[in-house]
Coordinates of C-alpha atoms in Angstrom, one line a residue:
M1123 CA 67.7 113.3 88.2
T1124 CA 69.3 109.9 87.5
T1125 CA 72.4 109.0 89.4
P1126 CA 75.2 108.1 87.0
T1127 CA 76.6 104.6 86.9
I1128 CA 80.2 105.8 86.6
L1129 CA 81.0 108.1 89.5
Q1130 CA 84.6 108.8 88.5
S1131 CA 87.3 107.4 86.2
K1132 CA 91.1 107.8 86.3
P1133 CA 93.9 106.4 84.1
L1134 CA 95.8 103.5 85.7
G1135 CA 99.2 104.3 87.1
F1136 CA 101.5 102.3 89.4
P1137 CA 100.3 101.4 91.9
W1138 CA 96.6 101.6 91.2
E1139 CA 94.5 104.0 93.2
T1140 CA 92.1 102.3 95.7
I1141 CA 89.2 103.3 98.0
D1142 CA 88.4 102.3 101.5
P1143 CA 88.6 99.5 102.7
F1144 CA 91.5 98.9 100.3
L1145 CA 94.8 100.6 100.7
F1146 CA 96.9 99.7 97.7
C1147 CA 96.8 97.6 94.5
A1148 CA 99.9 96.7 92.5
Y1149 CA 99.8 94.9 89.2
H1150 CA 103.0 93.2 88.1
D1151 CA 103.2 91.9 84.5
D1152 CA 106.9 90.9 83.9
A1153 CA 108.2 89.2 80.8
Y1154 CA 111.1 87.5 82.4
P1155 CA 113.5 85.7 80.1
R1156 CA 114.7 82.1 80.5
A1157 CA 116.2 81.2 83.8
N1158 CA 119.8 80.8 84.8
A1159 CA 121.1 78.0 87.2
G1160 CA 120.3 80.2 90.2
M1161 CA 116.6 80.8 89.4
G1162 CA 117.3 84.3 88.2
P1163 CA 117.1 85.8 84.7
A1164 CA 119.7 84.5 82.2
A1165 CA 120.3 88.1 81.1
S1166 CA 122.7 90.9 81.9
L1167 CA 121.7 93.0 84.9
A1168 CA 123.8 95.9 83.7
G1169 CA 122.0 99.2 83.8
R1170 CA 119.6 98.3 86.6
A1171 CA 119.6 99.7 90.1
I1172 CA 120.0 96.4 91.7
G1173 CA 118.1 96.3 95.0
Q1174 CA 115.7 99.0 93.8
D1175 CA 115.0 98.1 90.2
F1176 CA 111.5 99.1 89.1
S1177 CA 112.8 100.0 85.6
R1178 CA 110.8 97.5 83.5
K1179 CA 113.9 97.4 81.2
D1180 CA 113.3 94.8 78.5
G1181 CA 109.8 94.3 80.0
W1182 CA 110.7 93.2 83.5
S1183 CA 112.2 94.4 86.8
M1184 CA 114.2 92.8 89.6
Y1185 CA 112.4 94.9 92.2
H1186 CA 114.3 94.5 95.5
G1187 CA 115.9 91.2 94.5
E1188 CA 119.6 91.0 93.7
K1189 CA 119.9 87.6 92.0
V1190 CA 116.3 86.4 92.0
P1191 CA 113.5 89.0 91.3
G1192 CA 111.2 89.8 94.1
F1193 CA 110.9 91.3 97.5
P1194 CA 113.3 90.0 100.2
P1195 CA 112.3 90.2 103.9
H1196 CA 110.2 93.2 104.9
P1197 CA 107.8 93.9 107.8
H1198 CA 104.0 94.6 107.9
R1199 CA 101.6 95.5 110.6
G1200 CA 97.9 96.5 110.6
F1201 CA 96.5 95.2 107.4
E1202 CA 96.3 92.2 105.0
T1203 CA 97.8 91.3 101.7
V1204 CA 95.9 89.4 99.1
T1205 CA 98.2 88.1 96.4
I1206 CA 96.6 86.8 93.2
V1207 CA 99.2 85.0 91.0
R1208 CA 97.9 84.5 87.4
K1209 CA 101.2 83.4 85.8
G1210 CA 104.5 82.3 87.3
L1211 CA 105.4 81.4 90.9
I1212 CA 106.0 83.2 94.3
D1213 CA 108.1 81.7 97.0
H1214 CA 106.9 82.9 100.4
S1215 CA 108.8 82.8 103.7
D1216 CA 108.0 84.5 107.0
S1217 CA 109.1 85.2 110.5
L1218 CA 106.7 82.6 111.9
G1219 CA 108.8 79.9 110.0
A1220 CA 106.1 79.3 107.3
T1221 CA 107.0 78.8 103.7
A1222 CA 105.0 78.4 100.5
R1223 CA 105.3 78.2 96.7
F1224 CA 102.2 79.2 94.9
G1225 CA 101.1 80.6 91.5
R1226 CA 99.3 79.6 88.3
G1227 CA 96.0 81.0 89.6
D1228 CA 96.5 80.5 93.3
V1229 CA 95.9 83.2 95.9
Q1230 CA 97.6 83.8 99.3
W1231 CA 95.7 85.9 101.9
L1232 CA 98.0 87.0 104.6
T1233 CA 96.8 88.8 107.8
A1234 CA 99.8 90.8 109.0
G1235 CA 97.9 91.8 112.2
K1236 CA 100.3 92.7 115.0
G1237 CA 103.3 92.1 112.9
I1238 CA 105.1 89.8 110.5
V1239 CA 108.2 89.8 108.3
H1240 CA 107.8 88.0 105.0
A1241 CA 109.7 87.6 101.7
E1242 CA 108.1 87.2 98.3
M1243 CA 110.6 86.0 95.7
F1244 CA 109.8 85.2 92.1
P1245 CA 111.9 82.1 91.2
L1246 CA 112.4 81.5 87.4
L1247 CA 112.5 77.7 86.8
D1248 CA 112.4 77.3 83.0
E1249 CA 116.0 77.4 81.5
Q1250 CA 114.7 76.8 78.0
N1251 CA 111.8 79.2 77.6
D1252 CA 110.6 82.6 78.9
N1253 CA 109.2 82.9 82.5
P1254 CA 106.3 85.3 82.4
L1255 CA 105.0 86.5 85.8
E1256 CA 101.6 88.2 86.3
L1257 CA 100.1 89.0 89.7
F1258 CA 98.1 91.5 91.7
Q1259 CA 98.9 92.4 95.3
I1260 CA 96.1 94.0 97.1
W1261 CA 96.3 95.6 100.6
L1262 CA 93.0 95.3 102.5
N1263 CA 92.9 97.4 105.7
L1264 CA 92.0 96.0 109.1
P1265 CA 89.7 97.8 111.5
A1266 CA 91.2 99.1 114.7
R1267 CA 89.9 96.2 116.7
S1268 CA 91.8 93.7 114.5
K1269 CA 95.0 95.5 113.9
M1270 CA 96.8 93.6 116.6
S1271 CA 95.3 90.3 115.8
A1272 CA 97.6 87.2 115.4
P1273 CA 99.3 86.9 112.0
H1274 CA 97.7 84.2 109.8
F1275 CA 97.8 83.1 106.2
T1276 CA 95.3 81.2 104.1
M1277 CA 95.9 79.6 100.7
F1278 CA 93.3 79.6 98.0
W1279 CA 94.5 77.0 95.5
S1280 CA 93.4 77.6 92.0
P1281 CA 91.3 74.4 91.6
D1282 CA 89.2 75.4 94.7
I1283 CA 88.5 79.0 93.7
P1284 CA 84.8 79.4 92.5
R1285 CA 84.5 80.5 88.9
L1286 CA 81.5 81.4 86.8
T1287 CA 81.5 80.9 83.0
T1288 CA 78.6 82.2 81.2
R1289 CA 77.6 82.9 77.5
D1290 CA 75.5 85.8 76.2
D1291 CA 72.8 85.6 73.5
Q1292 CA 75.6 85.7 70.9
G1293 CA 77.5 82.9 72.4
C1294 CA 80.3 85.1 73.7
S1295 CA 81.8 84.0 77.0
T1296 CA 82.6 85.8 80.3
E1297 CA 84.5 84.2 83.1
V1298 CA 84.5 85.5 86.7
A1299 CA 86.9 84.2 89.4
V1300 CA 85.5 84.8 92.9
I1301 CA 88.3 85.4 95.4
A1302 CA 86.0 87.1 97.9
G1303 CA 82.3 88.0 98.0
R1304 CA 79.3 86.0 97.0
L1305 CA 78.3 86.2 93.3
Q1306 CA 74.7 85.8 92.4
D1307 CA 74.1 85.7 88.6
A1308 CA 71.0 84.6 86.8
G1309 CA 70.1 81.9 89.3
T1310 CA 73.7 80.8 89.9
A1311 CA 75.1 81.6 93.3
L1312 CA 78.9 81.2 94.0
A1313 CA 80.0 81.4 97.6
P1314 CA 83.6 82.3 98.1
L1315 CA 86.2 80.4 100.2
S1316 CA 86.5 81.6 103.8
P1317 CA 88.8 84.6 104.3
P1318 CA 91.1 84.7 107.4
P1319 CA 89.1 85.0 110.7
D1320 CA 90.1 88.5 111.6
S1321 CA 89.7 89.9 108.1
W1322 CA 87.3 92.8 107.3
A1323 CA 86.1 90.4 104.6
A1324 CA 85.0 87.9 107.3
Q1325 CA 82.4 90.5 108.6
A1326 CA 78.9 89.6 107.4
D1327 CA 78.0 93.2 106.6
A1328 CA 81.4 94.3 105.1
D1329 CA 80.3 93.3 101.5
V1330 CA 83.9 92.8 100.4
A1331 CA 84.3 91.4 96.9
I1332 CA 87.5 90.6 94.9
W1333 CA 86.7 89.3 91.5
T1334 CA 88.6 89.0 88.2
I1335 CA 86.6 89.2 85.0
R1336 CA 87.7 88.0 81.6
M1337 CA 85.4 88.8 78.5
A1338 CA 85.7 87.4 75.0
P1339 CA 85.5 89.9 72.1
G1340 CA 81.9 91.0 71.8
A1341 CA 80.8 89.6 75.1
R1342 CA 78.1 91.2 77.3
W1343 CA 77.7 90.5 81.0
T1344 CA 75.8 92.3 83.7
L1345 CA 77.7 93.0 86.9
P1346 CA 75.2 92.4 89.7
A1347 CA 74.5 95.2 92.2
A1348 CA 76.4 95.1 95.5
A1349 CA 74.4 93.8 98.5
G1350 CA 75.4 96.4 101.0
A1351 CA 73.8 99.9 101.3
G1352 CA 77.1 101.6 102.0
T1353 CA 79.4 99.6 99.7
R1354 CA 81.9 101.3 97.4
R1355 CA 83.0 99.6 94.2
Q1356 CA 86.0 100.1 92.0
L1357 CA 86.4 98.4 88.6
Y1358 CA 89.8 98.3 87.0
F1359 CA 89.9 97.9 83.2
F1360 CA 93.5 96.7 82.6
K1361 CA 93.5 94.5 79.5
G1362 CA 91.8 95.0 76.2
S1363 CA 91.3 97.8 73.7
A1364 CA 87.8 99.1 74.3
V1365 CA 84.8 98.4 76.5
R1366 CA 81.4 100.0 77.3
I1367 CA 80.4 100.2 80.9
G1368 CA 76.7 101.1 81.4
G1369 CA 76.6 102.2 77.8
Q1370 CA 79.6 104.6 78.2
P1371 CA 82.7 103.9 76.0
V1372 CA 86.0 103.4 77.8
T1373 CA 89.0 103.3 75.5
G1374 CA 91.9 103.6 77.9
H1375 CA 92.8 101.4 80.9
A1376 CA 91.3 103.0 83.9
A1377 CA 90.2 102.7 87.5
I1378 CA 86.4 103.3 87.4
E1379 CA 84.3 103.9 90.5
L1380 CA 80.8 102.6 90.0
R1381 CA 77.6 103.2 91.8
A1382 CA 77.7 100.0 93.8
G1383 CA 73.9 99.7 94.3
A1384 CA 73.2 99.4 90.6
A1385 CA 73.7 96.5 88.2
V1386 CA 75.7 97.6 85.2
E1387 CA 76.2 96.0 81.8
L1388 CA 79.8 95.4 80.6
L1389 CA 80.4 95.1 76.9
N1390 CA 83.7 94.2 75.4
S1391 CA 83.5 96.3 72.2
G1392 CA 87.1 95.6 71.2
S1393 CA 88.6 92.9 69.0
D1394 CA 90.6 91.2 71.8
E1395 CA 89.9 89.9 75.3
A1396 CA 89.0 92.4 77.9
E1397 CA 89.9 91.9 81.6
F1398 CA 88.9 93.6 84.8
L1399 CA 89.6 93.5 88.5
L1400 CA 86.7 94.3 90.8
L1401 CA 87.4 95.6 94.4
Q1402 CA 84.4 96.5 96.6
G1403 CA 83.5 96.8 100.2
K1404 CA 81.9 98.7 102.9
P1405 CA 84.4 101.4 104.1
I1406 CA 86.0 100.9 107.4
A1407 CA 85.7 104.7 107.8
E1408 CA 88.5 105.0 110.5
P1409 CA 91.6 107.2 110.4
V1410 CA 94.5 105.8 108.4
V1411 CA 98.0 106.7 109.4
Q1412 CA 100.6 104.9 107.2
Y1413 CA 104.4 104.7 107.5
G1414 CA 105.6 102.5 104.7
P1415 CA 104.6 98.9 105.5
F1416 CA 102.8 99.9 108.7
V1417 CA 99.2 101.0 108.7
M1418 CA 97.6 102.1 112.0
N1419 CA 95.0 104.6 113.2
T1420 CA 97.1 107.2 115.0
Q1421 CA 100.7 108.6 114.8
A1422 CA 101.3 107.3 118.3
E1423 CA 100.5 103.8 117.1
I1424 CA 103.0 104.2 114.3
A1425 CA 105.6 105.3 116.8
Q1426 CA 104.8 102.2 119.0
T1427 CA 105.0 100.0 115.9
L1428 CA 108.5 101.3 115.0
A1429 CA 109.6 100.7 118.6
D1430 CA 108.1 97.2 118.6
Y1431 CA 109.8 96.3 115.4
Q1432 CA 113.2 97.7 116.5
R1433 CA 112.9 95.6 119.7
T1434 CA 111.5 92.3 118.4
Q1435 CA 111.9 92.3 114.6
F1436 CA 108.4 90.7 114.7
G1437 CA 110.0 87.4 115.7
G1438 CA 113.2 87.7 113.7
W1439 CA 114.2 85.9 110.5
P1440 CA 114.5 82.1 111.0
F1441 CA 116.2 81.4 107.7
A1442 CA 119.8 81.4 106.7
D1443 CA 119.1 83.0 103.4
D1444 CA 117.9 86.6 103.3
A1445 CA 116.0 86.0 100.0
P1446 CA 114.9 82.3 100.2
V1447 CA 113.7 80.4 97.2
H1448 CA 112.4 76.8 97.5
G1449 CA 114.4 74.8 95.0
R1450 CA 113.9 73.8 91.4
E1451 CA 110.9 71.5 91.9
P1452 CA 107.9 73.3 90.5
A1453 CA 105.3 71.7 92.8
R1454 CA 103.2 74.2 94.8
F1455 CA 102.9 73.8 98.5
A1456 CA 102.3 75.7 101.8
K1457 CA 103.9 74.8 105.1
H1458 CA 102.3 76.6 108.0
P1459 CA 103.7 77.5 111.4
G1460 CA 103.8 74.3 113.4
G1461 CA 104.5 72.1 110.3
R1462 CA 101.1 71.5 108.7
E1463 CA 101.6 71.2 105.0
E1464 CA 99.1 71.4 102.1
R1465 CA 99.2 71.2 98.4
P1466 CA 96.7 72.0 95.6
A1467 CA 94.4 69.2 94.5
S1468 CA 96.0 69.2 91.0
E1469 CA 99.3 68.2 92.5
D1470 CA 98.2 66.1 95.5
P1471 CA 95.0 64.2 94.6
A1472 CA 94.6 62.9 98.2
R1473 CA 94.7 66.5 99.6
A1474 CA 96.5 65.0 102.5
L1475 CA 97.6 67.4 105.3
R1476 CA 101.0 66.3 106.6

């Protein structure tokens, strides 16, 4: 009996369902209007539950922001966040004193480890035009041995992220952005940038992959088989009208678990672009006990986490503003604990670290 290519398929909700080693995946696609002078939306906020606005009224939300959309300071322990910003900007600040402004294809990979408080605000800079924002935030679990590792963040600037562009026999294009996981395709090998040192993705046998895939109408591309024997693979079809996966039609946006050990042909059978997010990895296969932004292995560890946070605030909040944004200058940057600063090559040709 032939093992099916598609193991299960579920409609996309919010957030998207994930499988071990992933914990969570949120897709934000907000059609923010033009900006006001305070980097918030130049529109009435009436009718929104400010501080808890997930309404998508008029195509956008304020989330936990009051004047600027986003997520003011909140703690994490025991996992990592991988934030892929496709449109717009995020202003990051954290309890280690680090700050960053990133977006337009950049990725931030943050190991929360033993504990960090960070803010993720969405500054709107264009006062003449709309300010669309599109991003994924993915939570990747840490194994027990790494849950109390030191917090650490890594920036993957868009110009540095490996990308594969290929054309099929009909000349239709597929583009794959490789955030994590080696991609081997028809003689072309793309090695990813290095994840943080304590990440599950840094383990040689973890077979973690995070790819985004964009296919032109009519395009065909074969997703290579995963390398690991125990890998699990989830493919999220989130944009486009119709695709075929392993010959099976898919007409609604869905989270599709694939048999990881088999290559599978993707066909965009619709009349507009189709887009996918791929998350795969060897399961950590340890108990998961979650209490909001804390993910540990036992209830006792959660209790200890709550006590630690009440006692230390994971270093406290070193900024005067409880929802910091980093000014009206659109240039992207990252300032690490200790003062080292970096910028993407497109905005700092010398790539000087200051």
